[in-house]
Coordinates of C-alpha atoms and ligand atoms in Angstrom, one line a residue:
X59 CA 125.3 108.4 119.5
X60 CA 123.6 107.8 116.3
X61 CA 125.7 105.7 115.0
X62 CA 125.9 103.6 118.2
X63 CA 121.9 103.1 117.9
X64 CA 122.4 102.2 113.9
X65 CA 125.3 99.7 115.1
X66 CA 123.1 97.9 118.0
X67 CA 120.2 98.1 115.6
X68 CA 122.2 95.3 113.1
X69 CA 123.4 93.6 116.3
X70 CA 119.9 93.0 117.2
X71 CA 119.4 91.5 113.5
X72 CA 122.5 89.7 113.8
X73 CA 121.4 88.3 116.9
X74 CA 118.4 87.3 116.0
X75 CA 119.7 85.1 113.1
X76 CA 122.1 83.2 114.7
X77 CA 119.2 82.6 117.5
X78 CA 116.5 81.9 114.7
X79 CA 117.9 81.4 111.2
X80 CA 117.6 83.5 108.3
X81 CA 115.2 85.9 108.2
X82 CA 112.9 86.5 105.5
X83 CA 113.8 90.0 104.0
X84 CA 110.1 91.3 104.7
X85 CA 111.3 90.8 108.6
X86 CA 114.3 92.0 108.0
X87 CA 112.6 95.0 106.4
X88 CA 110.9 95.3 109.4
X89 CA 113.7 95.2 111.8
X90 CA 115.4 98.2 109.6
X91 CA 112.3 100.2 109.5
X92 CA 109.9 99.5 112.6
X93 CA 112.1 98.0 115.5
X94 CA 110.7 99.5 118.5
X95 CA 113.8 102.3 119.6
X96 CA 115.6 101.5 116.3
X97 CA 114.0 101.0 113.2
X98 CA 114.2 104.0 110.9
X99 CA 110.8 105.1 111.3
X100 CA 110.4 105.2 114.8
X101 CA 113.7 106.9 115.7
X102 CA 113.3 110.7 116.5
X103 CA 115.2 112.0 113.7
X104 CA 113.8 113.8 111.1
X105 CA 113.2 112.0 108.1
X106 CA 111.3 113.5 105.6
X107 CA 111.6 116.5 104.0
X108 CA 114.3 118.4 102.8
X109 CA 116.7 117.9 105.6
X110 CA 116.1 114.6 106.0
X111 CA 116.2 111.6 103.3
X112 CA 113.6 112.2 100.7
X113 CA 110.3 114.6 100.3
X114 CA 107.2 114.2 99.5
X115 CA 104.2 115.7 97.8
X116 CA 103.2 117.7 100.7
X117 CA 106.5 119.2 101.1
X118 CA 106.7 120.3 97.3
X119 CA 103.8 122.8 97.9
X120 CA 100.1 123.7 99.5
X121 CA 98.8 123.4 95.9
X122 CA 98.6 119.5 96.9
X123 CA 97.0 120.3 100.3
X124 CA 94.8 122.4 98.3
X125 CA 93.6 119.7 95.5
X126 CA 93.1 117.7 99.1
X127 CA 91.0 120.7 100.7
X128 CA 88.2 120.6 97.7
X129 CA 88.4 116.3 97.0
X130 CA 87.1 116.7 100.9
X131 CA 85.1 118.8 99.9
X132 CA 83.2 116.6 97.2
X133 CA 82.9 113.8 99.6
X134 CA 81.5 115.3 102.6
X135 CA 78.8 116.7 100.0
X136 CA 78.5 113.1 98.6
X137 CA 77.9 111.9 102.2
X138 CA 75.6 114.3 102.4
X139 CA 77.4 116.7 104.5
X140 CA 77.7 115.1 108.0
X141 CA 78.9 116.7 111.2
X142 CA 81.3 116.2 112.6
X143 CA 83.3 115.1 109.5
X144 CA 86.0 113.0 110.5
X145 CA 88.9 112.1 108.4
X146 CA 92.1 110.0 109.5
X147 CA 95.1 110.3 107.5
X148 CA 97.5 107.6 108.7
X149 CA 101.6 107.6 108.3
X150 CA 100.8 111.5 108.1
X151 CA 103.9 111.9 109.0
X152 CA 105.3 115.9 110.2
X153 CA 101.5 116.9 109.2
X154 CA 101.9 119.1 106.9
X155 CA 98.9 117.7 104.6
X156 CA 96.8 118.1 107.6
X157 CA 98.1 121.7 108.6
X158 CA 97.7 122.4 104.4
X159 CA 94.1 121.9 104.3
X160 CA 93.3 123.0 107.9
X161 CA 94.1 126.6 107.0
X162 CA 92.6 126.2 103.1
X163 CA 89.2 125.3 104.6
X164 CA 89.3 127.9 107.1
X165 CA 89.6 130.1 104.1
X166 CA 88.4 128.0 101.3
X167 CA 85.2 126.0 102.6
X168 CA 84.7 127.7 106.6
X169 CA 81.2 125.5 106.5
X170 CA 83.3 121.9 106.2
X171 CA 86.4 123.8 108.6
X172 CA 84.5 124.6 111.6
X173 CA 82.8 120.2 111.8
X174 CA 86.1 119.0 110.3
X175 CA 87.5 116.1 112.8
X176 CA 90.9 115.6 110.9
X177 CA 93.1 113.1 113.2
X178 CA 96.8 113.0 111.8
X179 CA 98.5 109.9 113.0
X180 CA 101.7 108.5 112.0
X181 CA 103.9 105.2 113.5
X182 CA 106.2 107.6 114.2
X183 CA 103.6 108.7 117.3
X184 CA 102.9 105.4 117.9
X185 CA 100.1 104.8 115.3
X186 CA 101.0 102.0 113.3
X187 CA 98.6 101.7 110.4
X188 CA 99.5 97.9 110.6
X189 CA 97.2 97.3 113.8
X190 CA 94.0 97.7 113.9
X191 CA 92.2 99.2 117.5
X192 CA 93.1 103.2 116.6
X193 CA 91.9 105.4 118.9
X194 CA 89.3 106.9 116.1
X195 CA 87.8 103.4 115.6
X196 CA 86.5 103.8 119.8
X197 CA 84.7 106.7 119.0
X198 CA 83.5 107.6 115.9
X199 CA 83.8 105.4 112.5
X200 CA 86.7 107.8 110.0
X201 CA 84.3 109.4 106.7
X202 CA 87.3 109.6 104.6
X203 CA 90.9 107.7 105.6
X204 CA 93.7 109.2 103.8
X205 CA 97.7 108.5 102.9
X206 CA 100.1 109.6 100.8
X207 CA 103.0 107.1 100.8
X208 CA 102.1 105.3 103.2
X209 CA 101.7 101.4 101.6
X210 CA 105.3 102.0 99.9
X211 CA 107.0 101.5 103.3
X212 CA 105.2 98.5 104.2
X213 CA 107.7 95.1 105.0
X214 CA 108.1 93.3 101.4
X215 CA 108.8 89.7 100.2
X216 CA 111.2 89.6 97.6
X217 CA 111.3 86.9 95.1
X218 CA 113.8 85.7 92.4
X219 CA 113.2 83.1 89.8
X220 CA 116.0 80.8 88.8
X221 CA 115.7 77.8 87.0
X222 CA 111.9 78.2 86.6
X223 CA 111.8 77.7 90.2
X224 CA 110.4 81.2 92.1
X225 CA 112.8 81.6 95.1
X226 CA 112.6 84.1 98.2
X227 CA 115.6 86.0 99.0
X228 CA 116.2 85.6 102.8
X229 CA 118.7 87.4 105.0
X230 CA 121.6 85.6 106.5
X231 CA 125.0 85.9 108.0
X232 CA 128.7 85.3 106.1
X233 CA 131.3 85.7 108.4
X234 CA 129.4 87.8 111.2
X235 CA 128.3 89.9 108.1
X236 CA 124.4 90.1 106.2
X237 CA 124.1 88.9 103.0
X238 CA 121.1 87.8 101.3
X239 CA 120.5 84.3 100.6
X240 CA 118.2 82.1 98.2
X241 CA 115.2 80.2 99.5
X242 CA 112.2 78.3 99.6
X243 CA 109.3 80.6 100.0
X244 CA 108.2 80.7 103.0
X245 CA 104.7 80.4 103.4
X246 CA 102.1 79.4 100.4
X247 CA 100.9 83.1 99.6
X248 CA 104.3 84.6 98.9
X249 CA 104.9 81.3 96.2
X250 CA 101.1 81.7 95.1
X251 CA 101.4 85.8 95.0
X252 CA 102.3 86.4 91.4
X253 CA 100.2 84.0 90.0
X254 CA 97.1 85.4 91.7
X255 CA 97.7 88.5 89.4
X256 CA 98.4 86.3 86.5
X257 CA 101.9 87.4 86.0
X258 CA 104.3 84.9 83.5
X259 CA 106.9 85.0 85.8
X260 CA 108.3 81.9 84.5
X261 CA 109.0 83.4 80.9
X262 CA 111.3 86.0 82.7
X263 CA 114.7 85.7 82.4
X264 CA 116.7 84.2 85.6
X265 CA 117.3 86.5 88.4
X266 CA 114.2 88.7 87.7
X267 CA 113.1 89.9 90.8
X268 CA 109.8 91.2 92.6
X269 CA 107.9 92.1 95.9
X270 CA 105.3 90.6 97.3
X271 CA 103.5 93.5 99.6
X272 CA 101.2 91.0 101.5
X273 CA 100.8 94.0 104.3
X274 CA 99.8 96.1 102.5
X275 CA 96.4 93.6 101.8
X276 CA 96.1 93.3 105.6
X277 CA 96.0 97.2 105.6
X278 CA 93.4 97.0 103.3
X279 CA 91.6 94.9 106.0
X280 CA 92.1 96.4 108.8
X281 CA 91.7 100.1 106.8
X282 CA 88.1 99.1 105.4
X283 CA 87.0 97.5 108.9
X284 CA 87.7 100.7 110.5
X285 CA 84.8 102.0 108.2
X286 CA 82.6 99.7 110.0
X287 CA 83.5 98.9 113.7
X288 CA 82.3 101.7 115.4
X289 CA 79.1 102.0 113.0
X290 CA 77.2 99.6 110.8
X291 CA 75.6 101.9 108.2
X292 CA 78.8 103.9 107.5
X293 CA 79.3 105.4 103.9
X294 CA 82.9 106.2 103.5
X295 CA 85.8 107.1 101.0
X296 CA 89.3 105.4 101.8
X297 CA 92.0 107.4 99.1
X298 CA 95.7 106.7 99.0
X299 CA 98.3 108.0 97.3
X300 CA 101.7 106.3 95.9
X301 CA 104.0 104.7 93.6
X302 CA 103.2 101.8 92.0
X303 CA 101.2 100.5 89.1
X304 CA 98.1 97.8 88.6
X305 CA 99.8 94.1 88.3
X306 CA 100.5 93.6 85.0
X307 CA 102.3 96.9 84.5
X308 CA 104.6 96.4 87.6
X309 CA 105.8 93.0 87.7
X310 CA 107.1 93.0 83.8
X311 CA 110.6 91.5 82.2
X312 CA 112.1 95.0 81.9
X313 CA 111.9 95.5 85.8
X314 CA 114.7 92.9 86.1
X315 CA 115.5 93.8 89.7
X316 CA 112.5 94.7 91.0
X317 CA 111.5 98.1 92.2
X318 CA 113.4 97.9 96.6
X319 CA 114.6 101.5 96.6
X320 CA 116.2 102.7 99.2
X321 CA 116.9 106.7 100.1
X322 CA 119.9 107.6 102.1
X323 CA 120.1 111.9 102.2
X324 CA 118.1 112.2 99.3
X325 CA 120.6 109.4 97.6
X326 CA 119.1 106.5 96.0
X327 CA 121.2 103.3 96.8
X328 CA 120.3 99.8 96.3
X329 CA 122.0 98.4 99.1
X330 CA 119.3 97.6 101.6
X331 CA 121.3 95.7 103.8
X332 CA 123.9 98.4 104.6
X333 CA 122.9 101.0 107.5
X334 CA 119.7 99.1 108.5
X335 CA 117.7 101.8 110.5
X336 CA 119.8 104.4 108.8
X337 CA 118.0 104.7 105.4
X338 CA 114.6 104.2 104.4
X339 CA 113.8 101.3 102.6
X340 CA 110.6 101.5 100.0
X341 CA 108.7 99.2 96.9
X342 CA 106.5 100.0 94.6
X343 CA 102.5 99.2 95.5
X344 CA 100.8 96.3 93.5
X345 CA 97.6 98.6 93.1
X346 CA 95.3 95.7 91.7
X347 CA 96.4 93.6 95.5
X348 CA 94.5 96.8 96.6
X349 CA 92.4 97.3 95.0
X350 CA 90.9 93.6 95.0
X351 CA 91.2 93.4 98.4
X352 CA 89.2 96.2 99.3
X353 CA 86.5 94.6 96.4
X354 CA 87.1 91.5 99.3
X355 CA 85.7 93.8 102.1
X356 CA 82.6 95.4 100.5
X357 CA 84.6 98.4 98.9
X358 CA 83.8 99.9 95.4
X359 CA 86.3 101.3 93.3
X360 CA 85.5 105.1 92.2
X361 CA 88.8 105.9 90.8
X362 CA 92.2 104.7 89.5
X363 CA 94.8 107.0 87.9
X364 CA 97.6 109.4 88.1
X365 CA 98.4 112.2 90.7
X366 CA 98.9 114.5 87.2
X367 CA 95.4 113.5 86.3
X368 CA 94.1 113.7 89.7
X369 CA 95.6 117.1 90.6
X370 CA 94.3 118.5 87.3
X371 CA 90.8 117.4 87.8
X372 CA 90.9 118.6 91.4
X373 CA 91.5 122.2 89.6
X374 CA 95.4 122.5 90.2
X375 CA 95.8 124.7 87.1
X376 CA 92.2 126.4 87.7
X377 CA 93.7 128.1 90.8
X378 CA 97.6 128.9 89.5
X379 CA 95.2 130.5 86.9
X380 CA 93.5 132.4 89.5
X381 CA 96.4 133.0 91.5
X382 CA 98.1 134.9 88.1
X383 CA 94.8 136.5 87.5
X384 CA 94.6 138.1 91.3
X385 CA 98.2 138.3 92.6
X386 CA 100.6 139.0 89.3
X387 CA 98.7 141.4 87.4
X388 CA 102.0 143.2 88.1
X389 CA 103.8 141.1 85.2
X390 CA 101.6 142.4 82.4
X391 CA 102.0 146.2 83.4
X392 CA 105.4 147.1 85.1
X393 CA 107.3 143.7 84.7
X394 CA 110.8 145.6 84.6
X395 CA 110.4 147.1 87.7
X396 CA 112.0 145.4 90.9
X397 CA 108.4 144.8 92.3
X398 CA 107.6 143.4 89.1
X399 CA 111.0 141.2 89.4
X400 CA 110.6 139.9 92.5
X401 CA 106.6 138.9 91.1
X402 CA 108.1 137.2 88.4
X403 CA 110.6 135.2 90.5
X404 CA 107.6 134.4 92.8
X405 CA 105.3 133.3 90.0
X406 CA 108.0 131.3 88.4
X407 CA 108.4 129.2 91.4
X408 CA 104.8 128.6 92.0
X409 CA 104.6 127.5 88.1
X410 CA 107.4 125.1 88.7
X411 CA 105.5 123.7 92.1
X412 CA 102.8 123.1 89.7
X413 CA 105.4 121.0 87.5
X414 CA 107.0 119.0 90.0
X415 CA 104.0 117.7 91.5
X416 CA 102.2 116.5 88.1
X417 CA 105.4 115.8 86.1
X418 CA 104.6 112.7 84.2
X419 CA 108.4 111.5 84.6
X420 CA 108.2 112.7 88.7
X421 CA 105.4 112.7 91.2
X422 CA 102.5 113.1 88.2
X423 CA 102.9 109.4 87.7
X424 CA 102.4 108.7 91.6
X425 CA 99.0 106.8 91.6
X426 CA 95.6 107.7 93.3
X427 CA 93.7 105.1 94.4
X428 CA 90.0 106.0 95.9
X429 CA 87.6 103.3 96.9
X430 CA 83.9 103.8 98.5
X431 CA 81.9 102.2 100.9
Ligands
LIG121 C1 107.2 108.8 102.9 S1 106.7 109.3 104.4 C2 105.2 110.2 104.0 C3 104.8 111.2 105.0 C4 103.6 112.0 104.7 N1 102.4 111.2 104.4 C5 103.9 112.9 103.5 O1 103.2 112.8 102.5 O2 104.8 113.7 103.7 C6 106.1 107.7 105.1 C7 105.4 107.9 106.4 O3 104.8 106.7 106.7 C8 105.0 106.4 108.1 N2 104.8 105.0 108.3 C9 105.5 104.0 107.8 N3 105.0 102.8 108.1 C10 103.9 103.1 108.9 C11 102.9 102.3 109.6 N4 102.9 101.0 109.5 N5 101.9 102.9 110.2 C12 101.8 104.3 110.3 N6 102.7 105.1 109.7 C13 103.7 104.5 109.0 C14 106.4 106.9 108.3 O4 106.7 107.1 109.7 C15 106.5 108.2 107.5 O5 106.1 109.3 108.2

């Protein structure tokens, strides 16, 4: 049965070409990921966490959900404490962030918990952060909208230079199979896109390659005007979370192919043309298209920098501290017994939670982007 929906899935693309032409790969991207029915993220099958093809911060540990819990904390005080708070977190996928700082403000922070609005929507449940009338936007204007790798999946442009010309890579057919093909680009902001950021494309060597995210600016437009449709006063924090660099770290001559990763059970592949539908396809975020963007549409940067840096400052080893201090006491005076074993087992494991998510080399270098309005 699966593999029946995967096969009709590249018929459909198939189809499609020989009706149309070659597709661009940012519509064949979102053919493999969003066809209605087909596309990988809005099959029902599991897909993230461990059984399914990657995980995420939020399924590493509640220490993340935690850090989360007191940054909305900070900004409903900033806001000046309004009720009901309402935060959106879109692609939220199974919800766990949402569940995580549920129950650590109904510990942690009961005043924010019992006005706390938090609406977890995902495309997934038929929220696609793409378009803009959300259900959230017809009542009340979102305080804080939220993601964590949410702008990664987003339909790319790829683009290749050769012969100091800057091609786009295109999807086409070679007898009745997909292969990729070199092209004009096809419209003026994909050929204008790198030089916007001021990127020397042209002294890279031929066959460097590089996406051009151009949803994930109309996110940022549709994102910031959700501040400001159902309100015209609002003050607001819009925070996401993912790979990805500012321009002129990303698109450099070392990153020869590009960044396209695709995850197949927890495999990385580079074949995004095999198994459309099957595996999830992802690219690195351009954080300067962000963040200029959201300068475009009256927002204000307030931070830029790593998920190790922002965990830290949101007191990620203050409360492992704590945790050691309240709950492992057993470790400095009966550490040999099986109590004492089974602690230090237990502690071990939250320390290395603690790791994973702020490893430089790992998840630590995941960016956190926060703008203001
Ligand atoms: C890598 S997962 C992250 C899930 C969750 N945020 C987490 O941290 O575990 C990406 C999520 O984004 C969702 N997604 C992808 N494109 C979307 C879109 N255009 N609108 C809303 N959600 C989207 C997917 O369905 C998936 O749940």
């Amino acid at each position: 049965m699966y593999n029946m929906i995967a096969t009709s899935l590249q018929e459909r693309i198939i189809n499609r070409i020989e009706a149309q032409g070659a597709l661009t790969f940012a519509d064949y991207m979102r053919m493999a990921l969003y066809e209605p029915g087909y596309g990988y993220y809005v099959k029902d099958a599991a897909r993230v966490g461990w059984e399914g093809d990657f995980y995420t911060s939020t399924d590493v540990s509640d220490f993340f959900a935690h850090c989360m819990g007191r940054k909305l904390v900070q900004m409903w005080k900033q806001l000046g404490q309004p009720a009901p708070f309402i935060v959106l977190e879109q692609g939220a996928g199974r919800g766990n962030l949402a569940r995580g700082v549920r129950s650590w403000t109904a510990h942690e922070a009961p005043d924010l918990h019992s006005i706390l609005e938090y609406h977890a929507e995902d495309i997934g449940t038929g929220h696609d952060a793409l378009q803009t009338s959300q259900e959230v936007s017809n009542q009340q204007a979102p305080h804080v909208i939220l993601s964590n790798e949410l702008v990664d999946a987003f339909p790319v442009h790829l683009v290749e230079k050769r012969d100091d010309t800057l091609h786009e890579v295109y999807v086409t057919l070679d007898g009745g199979r997909l292969r990729e093909a070199l092209g004009e680009p096809s419209s003026p902001e994909v050929a204008t896109y790198l030089n916007t950021y001021n990127i020397p494309w042209q002294t890279f060597a031929d066959g460097w390659r590089a996406e051009v995210n151009l949803d994930a600016q109309r996110w940022m437009q549709r994102t910031a005007h959700l501040f400001t449709t159902a309100s015209t006063d609002r003050r607001g924090f819009l925070l996401t979370i993912d790979y990805g660099d500012e321009a002129a770290k990303l698109y450099i001559p070392d990153r020869q192919r590009g960044t396209l990763a695709c995850y197949y059970r927890h495999q990385l592949t580079e074949r995004p043309l095999t198994r459309p539908g099957e595996q999830d396809i992802t690219a690195h975020v351009n954080f300067t298209a962000l963040i200029q963007e959201g300068e475009r549409q009256g927002l204000h940067l307030e931070s830029f920098g790593t998920q190790e840096q922002w965990l830290k400052q949101m007191g990620i080893q203050d409360e492992l501290a704590l945790i050691r201090e309240r709950d492992f006491a057993i470790l400095d005076t009966d550490r040999g017994s099986d109590r004492g074993q089974v602690a230090l087992f237990q502690w071990y494991n939250l320390r290395q939670q603690v790791s994973a998510l702020t490893d430089p080399h790992g998840m630590g270098n995941f960016k956190v982007l926060i703008l203001s309005i």
